[in-house]
XYZ file of N, CA and C in Angstrom:
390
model
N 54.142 -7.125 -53.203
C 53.345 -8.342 -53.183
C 53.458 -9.094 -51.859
N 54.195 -8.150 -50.768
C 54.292 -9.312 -49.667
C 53.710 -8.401 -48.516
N 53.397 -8.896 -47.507
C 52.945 -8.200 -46.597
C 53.395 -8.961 -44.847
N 53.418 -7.972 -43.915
C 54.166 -8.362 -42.959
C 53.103 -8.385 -41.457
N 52.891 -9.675 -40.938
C 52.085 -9.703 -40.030
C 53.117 -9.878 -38.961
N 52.636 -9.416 -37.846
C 53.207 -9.843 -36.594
C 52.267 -10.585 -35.307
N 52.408 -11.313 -34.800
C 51.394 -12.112 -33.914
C 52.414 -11.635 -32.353
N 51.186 -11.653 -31.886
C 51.724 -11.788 -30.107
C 50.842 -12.574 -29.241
N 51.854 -13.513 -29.077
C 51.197 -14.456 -27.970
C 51.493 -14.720 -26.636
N 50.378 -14.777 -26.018
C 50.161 -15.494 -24.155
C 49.925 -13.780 -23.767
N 49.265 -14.438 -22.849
C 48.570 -13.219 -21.588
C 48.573 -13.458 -20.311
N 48.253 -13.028 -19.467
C 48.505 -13.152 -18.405
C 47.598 -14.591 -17.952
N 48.427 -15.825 -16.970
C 47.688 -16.618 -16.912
C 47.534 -17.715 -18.349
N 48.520 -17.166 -19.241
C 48.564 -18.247 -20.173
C 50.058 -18.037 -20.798
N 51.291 -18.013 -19.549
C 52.748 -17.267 -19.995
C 53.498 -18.274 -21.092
N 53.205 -19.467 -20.297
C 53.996 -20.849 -20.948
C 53.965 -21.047 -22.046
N 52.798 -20.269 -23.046
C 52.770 -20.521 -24.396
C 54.143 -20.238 -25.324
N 54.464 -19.170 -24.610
C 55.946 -18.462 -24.581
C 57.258 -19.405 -25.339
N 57.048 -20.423 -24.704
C 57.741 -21.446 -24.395
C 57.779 -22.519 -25.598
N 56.568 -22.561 -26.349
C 56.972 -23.631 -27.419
C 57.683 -23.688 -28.166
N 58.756 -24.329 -28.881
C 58.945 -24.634 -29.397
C 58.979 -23.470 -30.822
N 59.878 -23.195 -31.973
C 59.593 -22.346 -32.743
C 58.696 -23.029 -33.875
N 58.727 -23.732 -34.602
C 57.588 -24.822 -35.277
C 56.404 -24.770 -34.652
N 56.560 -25.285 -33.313
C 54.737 -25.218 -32.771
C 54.517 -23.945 -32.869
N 54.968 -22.884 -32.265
C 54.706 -21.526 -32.341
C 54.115 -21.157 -33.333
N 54.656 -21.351 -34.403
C 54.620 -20.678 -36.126
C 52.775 -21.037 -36.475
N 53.120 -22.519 -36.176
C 51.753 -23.082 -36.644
C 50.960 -22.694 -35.926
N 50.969 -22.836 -34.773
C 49.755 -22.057 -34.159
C 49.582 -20.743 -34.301
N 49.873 -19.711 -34.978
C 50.386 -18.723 -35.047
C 49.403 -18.597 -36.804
N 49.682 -19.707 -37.295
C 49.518 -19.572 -38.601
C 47.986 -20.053 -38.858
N 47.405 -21.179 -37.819
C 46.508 -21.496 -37.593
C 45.525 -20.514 -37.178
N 45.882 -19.338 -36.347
C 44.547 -18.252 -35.795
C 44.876 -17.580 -36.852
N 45.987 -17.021 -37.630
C 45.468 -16.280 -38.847
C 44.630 -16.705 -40.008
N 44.537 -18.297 -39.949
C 43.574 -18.655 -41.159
C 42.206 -18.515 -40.531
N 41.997 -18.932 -38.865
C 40.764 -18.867 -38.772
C 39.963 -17.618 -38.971
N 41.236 -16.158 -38.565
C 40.665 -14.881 -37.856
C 40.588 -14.328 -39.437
N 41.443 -14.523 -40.281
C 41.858 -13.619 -41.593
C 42.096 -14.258 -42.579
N 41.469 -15.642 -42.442
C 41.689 -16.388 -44.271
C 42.846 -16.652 -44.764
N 44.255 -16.199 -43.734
C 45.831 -16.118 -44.346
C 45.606 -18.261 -44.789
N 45.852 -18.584 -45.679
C 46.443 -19.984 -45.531
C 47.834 -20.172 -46.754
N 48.182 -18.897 -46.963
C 49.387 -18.550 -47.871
C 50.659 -19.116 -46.592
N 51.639 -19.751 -47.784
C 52.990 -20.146 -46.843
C 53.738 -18.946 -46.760
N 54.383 -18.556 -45.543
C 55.284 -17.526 -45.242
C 56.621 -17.723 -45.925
N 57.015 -16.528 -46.300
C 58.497 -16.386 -46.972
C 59.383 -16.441 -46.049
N 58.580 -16.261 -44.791
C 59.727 -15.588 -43.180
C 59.300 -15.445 -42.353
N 59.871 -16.226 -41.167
C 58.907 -16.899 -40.224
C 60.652 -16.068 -38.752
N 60.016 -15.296 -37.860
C 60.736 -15.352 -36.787
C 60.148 -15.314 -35.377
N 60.768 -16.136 -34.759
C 60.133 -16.195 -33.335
C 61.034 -15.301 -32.409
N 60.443 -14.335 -31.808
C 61.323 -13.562 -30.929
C 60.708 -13.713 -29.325
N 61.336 -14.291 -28.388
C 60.368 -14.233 -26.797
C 60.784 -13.570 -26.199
N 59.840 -12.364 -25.556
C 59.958 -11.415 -24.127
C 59.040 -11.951 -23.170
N 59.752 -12.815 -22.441
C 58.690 -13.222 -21.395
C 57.927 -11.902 -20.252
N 57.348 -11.778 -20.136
C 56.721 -10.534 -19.815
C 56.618 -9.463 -20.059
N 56.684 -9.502 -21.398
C 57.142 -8.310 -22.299
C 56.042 -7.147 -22.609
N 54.871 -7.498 -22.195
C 53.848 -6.301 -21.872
C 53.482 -6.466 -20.959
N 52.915 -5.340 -20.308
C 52.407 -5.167 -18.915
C 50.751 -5.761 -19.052
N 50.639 -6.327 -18.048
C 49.192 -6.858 -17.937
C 48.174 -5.997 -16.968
N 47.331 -5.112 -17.166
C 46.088 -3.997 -16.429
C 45.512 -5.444 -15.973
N 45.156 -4.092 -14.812
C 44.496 -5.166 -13.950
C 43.378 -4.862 -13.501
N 42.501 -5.157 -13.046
C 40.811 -4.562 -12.350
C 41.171 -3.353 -11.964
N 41.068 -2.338 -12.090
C 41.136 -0.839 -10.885
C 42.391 -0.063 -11.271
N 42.914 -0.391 -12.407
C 44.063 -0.403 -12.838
C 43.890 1.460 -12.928
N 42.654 1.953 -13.500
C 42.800 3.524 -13.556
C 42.280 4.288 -12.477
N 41.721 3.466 -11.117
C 41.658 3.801 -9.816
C 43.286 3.960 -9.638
N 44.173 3.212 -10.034
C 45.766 2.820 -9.206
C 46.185 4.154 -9.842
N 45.825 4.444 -11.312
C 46.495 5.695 -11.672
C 46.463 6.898 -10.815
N 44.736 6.850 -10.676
C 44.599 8.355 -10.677
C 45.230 8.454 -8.767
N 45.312 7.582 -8.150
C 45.935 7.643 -6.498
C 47.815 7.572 -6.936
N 48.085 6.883 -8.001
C 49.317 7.656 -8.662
C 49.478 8.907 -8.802
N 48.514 9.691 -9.068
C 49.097 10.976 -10.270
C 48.784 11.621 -8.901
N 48.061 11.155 -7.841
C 47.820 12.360 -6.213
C 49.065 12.151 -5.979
N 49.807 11.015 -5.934
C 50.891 10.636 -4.983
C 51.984 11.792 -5.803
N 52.217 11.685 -7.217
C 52.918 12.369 -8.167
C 52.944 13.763 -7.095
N 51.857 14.416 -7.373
C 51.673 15.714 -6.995
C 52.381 16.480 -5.999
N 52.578 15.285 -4.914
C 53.606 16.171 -3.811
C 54.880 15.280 -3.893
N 55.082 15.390 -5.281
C 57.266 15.214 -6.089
C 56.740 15.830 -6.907
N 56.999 17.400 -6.782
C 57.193 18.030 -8.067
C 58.497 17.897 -8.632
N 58.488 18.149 -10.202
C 59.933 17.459 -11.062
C 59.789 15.877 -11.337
N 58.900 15.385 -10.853
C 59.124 13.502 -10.442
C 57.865 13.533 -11.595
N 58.528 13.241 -12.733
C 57.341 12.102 -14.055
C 57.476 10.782 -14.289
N 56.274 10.181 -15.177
C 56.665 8.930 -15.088
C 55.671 8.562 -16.374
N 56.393 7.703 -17.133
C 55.879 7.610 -18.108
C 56.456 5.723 -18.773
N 55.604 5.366 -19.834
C 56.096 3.681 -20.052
C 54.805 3.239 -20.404
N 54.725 2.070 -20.873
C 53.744 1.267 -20.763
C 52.756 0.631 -19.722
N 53.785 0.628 -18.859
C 53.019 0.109 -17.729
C 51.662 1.460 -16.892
N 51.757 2.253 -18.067
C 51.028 3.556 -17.431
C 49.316 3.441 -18.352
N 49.797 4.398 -19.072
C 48.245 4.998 -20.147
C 48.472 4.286 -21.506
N 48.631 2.785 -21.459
C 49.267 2.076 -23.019
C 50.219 1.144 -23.138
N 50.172 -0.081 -23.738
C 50.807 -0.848 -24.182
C 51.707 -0.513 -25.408
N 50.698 -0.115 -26.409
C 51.154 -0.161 -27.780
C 51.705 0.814 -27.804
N 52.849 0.582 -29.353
C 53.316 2.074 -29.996
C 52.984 3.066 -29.584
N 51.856 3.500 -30.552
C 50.997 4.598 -30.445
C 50.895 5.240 -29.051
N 50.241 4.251 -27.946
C 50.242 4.707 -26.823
C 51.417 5.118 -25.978
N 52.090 4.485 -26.120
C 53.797 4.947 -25.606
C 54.314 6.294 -26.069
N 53.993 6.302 -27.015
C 54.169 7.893 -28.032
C 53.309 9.276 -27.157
N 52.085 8.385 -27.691
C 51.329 9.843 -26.959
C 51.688 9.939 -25.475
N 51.684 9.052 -24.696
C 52.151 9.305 -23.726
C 53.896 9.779 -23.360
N 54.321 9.919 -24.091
C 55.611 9.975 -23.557
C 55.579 11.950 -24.278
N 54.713 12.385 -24.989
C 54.655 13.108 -25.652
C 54.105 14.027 -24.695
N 52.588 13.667 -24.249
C 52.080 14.164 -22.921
C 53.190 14.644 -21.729
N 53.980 13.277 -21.108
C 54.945 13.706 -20.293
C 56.034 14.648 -20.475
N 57.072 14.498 -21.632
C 57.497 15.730 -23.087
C 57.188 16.967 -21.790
N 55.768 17.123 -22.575
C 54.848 18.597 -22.178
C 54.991 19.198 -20.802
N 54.512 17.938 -19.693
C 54.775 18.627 -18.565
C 56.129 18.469 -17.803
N 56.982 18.169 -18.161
C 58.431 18.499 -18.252
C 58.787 19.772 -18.645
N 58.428 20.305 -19.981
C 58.880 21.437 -20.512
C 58.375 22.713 -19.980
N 56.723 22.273 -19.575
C 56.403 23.289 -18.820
C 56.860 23.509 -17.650
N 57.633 22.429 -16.783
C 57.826 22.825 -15.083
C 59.125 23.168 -15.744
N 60.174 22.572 -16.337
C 61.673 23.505 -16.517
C 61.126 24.902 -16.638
N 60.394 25.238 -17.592
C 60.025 26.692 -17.779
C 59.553 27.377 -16.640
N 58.589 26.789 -15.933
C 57.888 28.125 -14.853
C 59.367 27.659 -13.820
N 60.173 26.927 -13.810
C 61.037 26.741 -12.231
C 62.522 27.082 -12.771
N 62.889 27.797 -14.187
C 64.370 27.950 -14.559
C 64.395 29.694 -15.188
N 63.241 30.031 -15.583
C 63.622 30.885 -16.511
C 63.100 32.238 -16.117
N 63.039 32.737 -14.363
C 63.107 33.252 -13.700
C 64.088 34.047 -13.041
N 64.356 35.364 -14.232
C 65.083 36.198 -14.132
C 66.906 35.424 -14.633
N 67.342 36.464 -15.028
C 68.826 35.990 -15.316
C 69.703 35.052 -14.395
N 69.380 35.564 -13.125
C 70.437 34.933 -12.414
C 70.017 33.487 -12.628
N 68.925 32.964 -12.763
C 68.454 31.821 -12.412
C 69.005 31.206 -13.706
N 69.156 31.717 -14.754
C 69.822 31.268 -16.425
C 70.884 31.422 -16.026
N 71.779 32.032 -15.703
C 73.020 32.276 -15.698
C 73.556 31.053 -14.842
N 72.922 30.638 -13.406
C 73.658 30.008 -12.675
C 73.402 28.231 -12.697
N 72.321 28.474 -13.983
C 71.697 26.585 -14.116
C 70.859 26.485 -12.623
N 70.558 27.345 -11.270
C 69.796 26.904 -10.917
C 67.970 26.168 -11.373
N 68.372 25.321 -11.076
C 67.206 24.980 -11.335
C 65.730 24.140 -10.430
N 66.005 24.495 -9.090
C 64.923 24.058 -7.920
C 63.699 24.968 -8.091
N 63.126 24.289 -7.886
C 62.213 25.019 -7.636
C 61.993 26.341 -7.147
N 61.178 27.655 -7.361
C 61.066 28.545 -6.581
C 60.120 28.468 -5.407
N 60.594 28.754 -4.546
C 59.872 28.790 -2.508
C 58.583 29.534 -2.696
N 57.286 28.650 -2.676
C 55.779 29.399 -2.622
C 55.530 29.991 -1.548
């Protein structure tokens, strides 16, 4: 019979909201859920937790910045990079992405370790010379 909302507030250019007070917080908090979702039920449990910059804020050109990232990537082979501040904020996105990265990890250990015995035997693991 109970159900669990979570609110996140301030964005970039509006940090200070951060900052109120846990009462003002709540209510305002409680106030956009009646407007957005009809909530006007009293909470059983109310917590205020603050990460002041606690998500990354995209910015105009933000997947121009990637993709001159992932060139720059290219000449550090072994060198990944993965987080929020990449392809995702949320859960979900952190997941798949970190899942994605996972992948090409497993594939470069594989084509750069498992090249003949000696290369198992001795933990080298550099790269092989093209």
């Amino acid at each position: 019979d109970l159900v669990l909302l979570r609110c996140f507030v301030g964005h970039a250019g509006y940090e200070d909201v951060v900052w109120q007070d846990d009462p003002d917080m709540v209510h305002m908090c409680r106030e956009e859920l009646r407007d957005i979702m009809g909530v006007v039920e009293e909470p059983v449990l109310t917590r205020v937790y603050r990460w002041e910059r606690g998500m990354p804020q995209y910015q105009i050109g933000h997947l121009d910045w990637l993709a001159r990232l992932d060139q720059a990537l290219a000449g550090h082979p072994g060198l990944f990079l993965t987080g929020s501040a990449y392809r995702g904020i949320g859960l979900p996105d952190c997941i798949n992405d970190a899942a994605q990265t996972a992948g090409k990890v497993l594939r470069y250990v594989v084509r750069n370790t498992l090249h003949g015995d000696y290369r198992l035997r001795t933990g080298d693991c550099r790269p092989e010379s093209t």
